[in-house]
Amino acid sequence: MKQYAMLVGGRWVEPASGAYFESVNPYTAAPWALIPRGGKEDVERAVAAAKSAFREGEWPKLTASARGALLCRLADLVAAEADALAEIESTDNGKLIAEMRGQLKYIPQWFRYFGGLADKVEGRVIPIDKAGVFNFTREEPLGVVAAITPWNSPLLLAAWKLAPALAAGNTVVWKPSEFASVSALVFGRLFERAGFPPGVVNILTGYGGEVGEPLITHGDVAKIAFTGGDRTGEHVYEMAARGLKRVTLELGGKSANIVFDDADLDEAVKGVVSGIFAATGQTCIAGSRALIHRSVYDAFVERLLALARTARMGNPLDPDTQVGPVTTRPQYEKVLDYIRIAQGEGAVCRLGGGLAERPECGSGWFIEPTIFTGVRPEMRIAQEEVFGPVLAVIPFETEEEAVRIANGTLYGLAAGVWTQSIRRALTMAERLEAGTVWVNTYRAVSYMSPFGGYKRSGIGRESGIEAIREYLQTKSVWIDIVGHAPNPFVMR
Ligand code: NDP
């Protein structure tokens, strides 16, 4: 098994503890890599390196255009390594090679877009209401940013944080998930090759409690950019609040895919299937609730079952596989628990409902694509994030009822609407409490379009121009231009 090292201050280092843990391939359920088990001491070193790189040396002296050029060079290197990185991700987290290749080929765009944006961040000259002074603003970086990423799309979600953070001039300490660290450690080499000064990007691996917590609570960390579960996100927010730190939190959801009776049902069936079974349901934007208009309900469910039954399960490295394993053992157990909960609540299991024991599934953590009907909106299976291939189907009668059910969870990440009516599309886009609304499509994201959650799905936005503002702070500068001190005893 290959043993990896962490990146601190431009050097590849062992953890201070000397300890390593195994990363497991979800398809074979066998360990395949040894990951450094970082701790508090490593956090001290990495944050010190990031702080020093922020204040001294080459990085703060670079023009914004030069920073942008480094990001564009990084983009080219990622593009050249895309296939190799995709294979690592697929081996480490069990997601389909086709999906990971698609992500890796798209990731360079985040670095190009924010590289291009780096020198378009401008302050303002304010036509101030006071005589004899000149007032302008500067947009400045925050300092050291902690980026904490999950296992489902490790490099994509890191790019969403690192590209704007670096474009804005911050330095970064990045902690990937303990379940998918290898791609981060290999990716780290590209920062060196692109020419980033040492310490601008540092990578620490290990467990959330041992590396993540000391990183978040460290006095020299200015901001935490986190993607993961809402419970962990809540804890991250509490820790950050004690230090009055900035956060962006991207925390998953219980997104509704709403099919009206005027929809193109062939397209809608594909959209609902792709919303929940692509990526084995392990995405924050999974359309885990299908809301179907009563008049097309029976016909739609039959088509849904027919299409879902055709899903080919198997080795995620095989390009023909459509549904891979669940990434982690705890996740596998959590999904099985939710299937039992749904059955206990009286939902009707129409497809799947358990382990997939087929030869093509190896010894991996596979769960059959599962569809429940007879689901009521208040059931736990319709309220809580499962993060697996489990769909809850709920009928509705009116637009009003669809909106009420769709908005009736604690989450608000995304929603899908299937209709031919432009009036209905626009009305639903307005009324749905979600950071993203897709009409007649699902699972589309872009480096150009802001992404984030309403309600318990998160705080702040990633991607698009909005994202760079999350990594900047505004300074107001006042300059006297008349040269005589006004009355020192009153405010100017
Ligand atoms: P977590 O939210 O626990 O993990 C996300 C990241 O946070 C990982 O890097 C993790 O490290 C880190 N972390 C965990 N605990 C802490 C802590 N106390 N302080 C600082 N960092 C911490 O996700 P899980 O893997 O446990 O999955 C749990 C649930 O979260 C899933 O079932 C799913 O519902 C949801 N989820 C949502 C995602 C999304 O895209 N929104 C992505 C992944 C999960 P480590 O891996 O070492 O624990």
Short mmCIF file of N, CA and C in Angstrom, two decimals, residues 24-28 32 83-101 104 151-152 154 180 183 314-319 321 324-325 327:
data_model
loop_
_atom_site.label_atom_id
_atom_site.label_comp_id
_atom_site.label_asym_id
_atom_site.label_seq_id
_atom_site.Cartn_x
_atom_site.Cartn_y
_atom_site.Cartn_z
N VAL A 24 -10.05 3.00 2.39
CA VAL A 24 -10.62 1.75 1.89
C VAL A 24 -11.31 1.99 0.55
N ASN A 25 -11.09 1.05 -0.38
CA ASN A 25 -11.76 1.08 -1.68
C ASN A 25 -13.18 0.52 -1.49
N PRO A 26 -14.23 1.33 -1.73
CA PRO A 26 -15.59 0.88 -1.43
C PRO A 26 -16.07 -0.27 -2.33
N TYR A 27 -15.40 -0.49 -3.46
CA TYR A 27 -15.82 -1.59 -4.33
C TYR A 27 -15.29 -2.93 -3.83
N THR A 28 -14.05 -2.91 -3.30
CA THR A 28 -13.47 -4.17 -2.84
C THR A 28 -13.59 -4.30 -1.33
N TRP A 32 -6.42 0.45 0.55
CA TRP A 32 -5.55 0.58 -0.62
C TRP A 32 -4.52 1.69 -0.47
N ASP A 83 -7.46 12.51 -16.05
CA ASP A 83 -7.81 11.08 -16.06
C ASP A 83 -7.20 10.37 -14.86
N ALA A 84 -5.94 10.69 -14.56
CA ALA A 84 -5.27 10.02 -13.44
C ALA A 84 -5.96 10.37 -12.12
N LEU A 85 -6.31 11.65 -11.96
CA LEU A 85 -6.98 12.07 -10.73
C LEU A 85 -8.37 11.43 -10.60
N ALA A 86 -9.07 11.33 -11.74
CA ALA A 86 -10.40 10.72 -11.72
C ALA A 86 -10.32 9.26 -11.28
N GLU A 87 -9.30 8.57 -11.75
CA GLU A 87 -9.16 7.16 -11.37
C GLU A 87 -8.90 7.02 -9.86
N ILE A 88 -8.10 7.93 -9.33
CA ILE A 88 -7.84 7.91 -7.88
C ILE A 88 -9.15 8.15 -7.13
N GLU A 89 -9.92 9.14 -7.56
CA GLU A 89 -11.16 9.47 -6.85
C GLU A 89 -12.12 8.28 -6.89
N SER A 90 -12.23 7.68 -8.07
CA SER A 90 -13.16 6.58 -8.23
C SER A 90 -12.74 5.39 -7.35
N THR A 91 -11.45 5.15 -7.26
CA THR A 91 -10.96 4.04 -6.44
C THR A 91 -11.19 4.36 -4.96
N ASP A 92 -11.05 5.62 -4.58
CA ASP A 92 -11.12 5.99 -3.17
C ASP A 92 -12.55 6.17 -2.67
N ASN A 93 -13.45 6.70 -3.53
CA ASN A 93 -14.81 6.94 -3.02
C ASN A 93 -15.88 6.12 -3.74
N GLY A 94 -15.47 5.31 -4.72
CA GLY A 94 -16.42 4.38 -5.34
C GLY A 94 -17.39 5.03 -6.30
N LYS A 95 -17.22 6.33 -6.59
CA LYS A 95 -18.14 6.94 -7.54
C LYS A 95 -17.72 6.59 -8.97
N LEU A 96 -18.68 6.65 -9.88
CA LEU A 96 -18.44 6.17 -11.24
C LEU A 96 -17.29 6.90 -11.90
N ILE A 97 -16.48 6.16 -12.62
CA ILE A 97 -15.35 6.77 -13.32
C ILE A 97 -15.86 7.80 -14.34
N ALA A 98 -17.01 7.52 -14.95
CA ALA A 98 -17.55 8.48 -15.93
C ALA A 98 -17.87 9.80 -15.24
N GLU A 99 -18.46 9.71 -14.05
CA GLU A 99 -18.82 10.92 -13.29
C GLU A 99 -17.56 11.67 -12.84
N MET A 100 -16.57 10.92 -12.33
CA MET A 100 -15.38 11.58 -11.80
C MET A 100 -14.55 12.18 -12.95
N ARG A 101 -14.52 11.48 -14.09
CA ARG A 101 -13.81 12.05 -15.25
C ARG A 101 -14.48 13.35 -15.69
N LEU A 104 -13.51 16.01 -13.23
CA LEU A 104 -12.10 16.43 -13.33
C LEU A 104 -11.86 17.26 -14.59
N TRP A 151 -16.36 13.57 1.18
CA TRP A 151 -15.84 12.46 0.38
C TRP A 151 -16.57 12.28 -0.95
N ASN A 152 -17.69 12.95 -1.14
CA ASN A 152 -18.50 12.58 -2.32
C ASN A 152 -17.94 13.14 -3.64
N PRO A 154 -14.60 14.99 -3.95
CA PRO A 154 -13.53 15.62 -3.18
C PRO A 154 -12.86 16.80 -3.88
N ALA A 180 -11.61 10.09 1.75
CA ALA A 180 -11.21 10.35 0.36
C ALA A 180 -10.11 11.40 0.34
N SER A 183 -6.76 11.81 -3.41
CA SER A 183 -6.74 12.73 -4.56
C SER A 183 -6.25 14.11 -4.12
N GLY A 314 -22.21 -2.13 -10.45
CA GLY A 314 -20.96 -2.85 -10.63
C GLY A 314 -19.75 -2.00 -10.30
N ASN A 315 -18.63 -2.41 -10.87
CA ASN A 315 -17.35 -1.77 -10.59
C ASN A 315 -17.38 -0.32 -11.07
N PRO A 316 -17.16 0.62 -10.17
CA PRO A 316 -17.23 2.03 -10.60
C PRO A 316 -16.17 2.39 -11.63
N LEU A 317 -15.11 1.58 -11.73
CA LEU A 317 -14.07 1.88 -12.72
C LEU A 317 -14.47 1.39 -14.13
N ASP A 318 -15.57 0.61 -14.20
CA ASP A 318 -16.06 0.16 -15.51
C ASP A 318 -16.95 1.28 -16.09
N PRO A 319 -16.58 1.79 -17.27
CA PRO A 319 -17.34 2.94 -17.81
C PRO A 319 -18.82 2.65 -18.06
N THR A 321 -20.80 1.02 -15.96
CA THR A 321 -21.56 0.95 -14.70
C THR A 321 -22.37 2.23 -14.52
N GLY A 324 -22.82 2.76 -8.58
CA GLY A 324 -21.70 2.17 -7.86
C GLY A 324 -22.03 1.92 -6.40
N PRO A 325 -21.02 1.57 -5.61
CA PRO A 325 -21.26 1.30 -4.19
C PRO A 325 -21.47 2.59 -3.40
N THR A 327 -20.10 4.98 -0.48
CA THR A 327 -18.67 5.26 -0.27
C THR A 327 -18.09 4.74 1.03
#
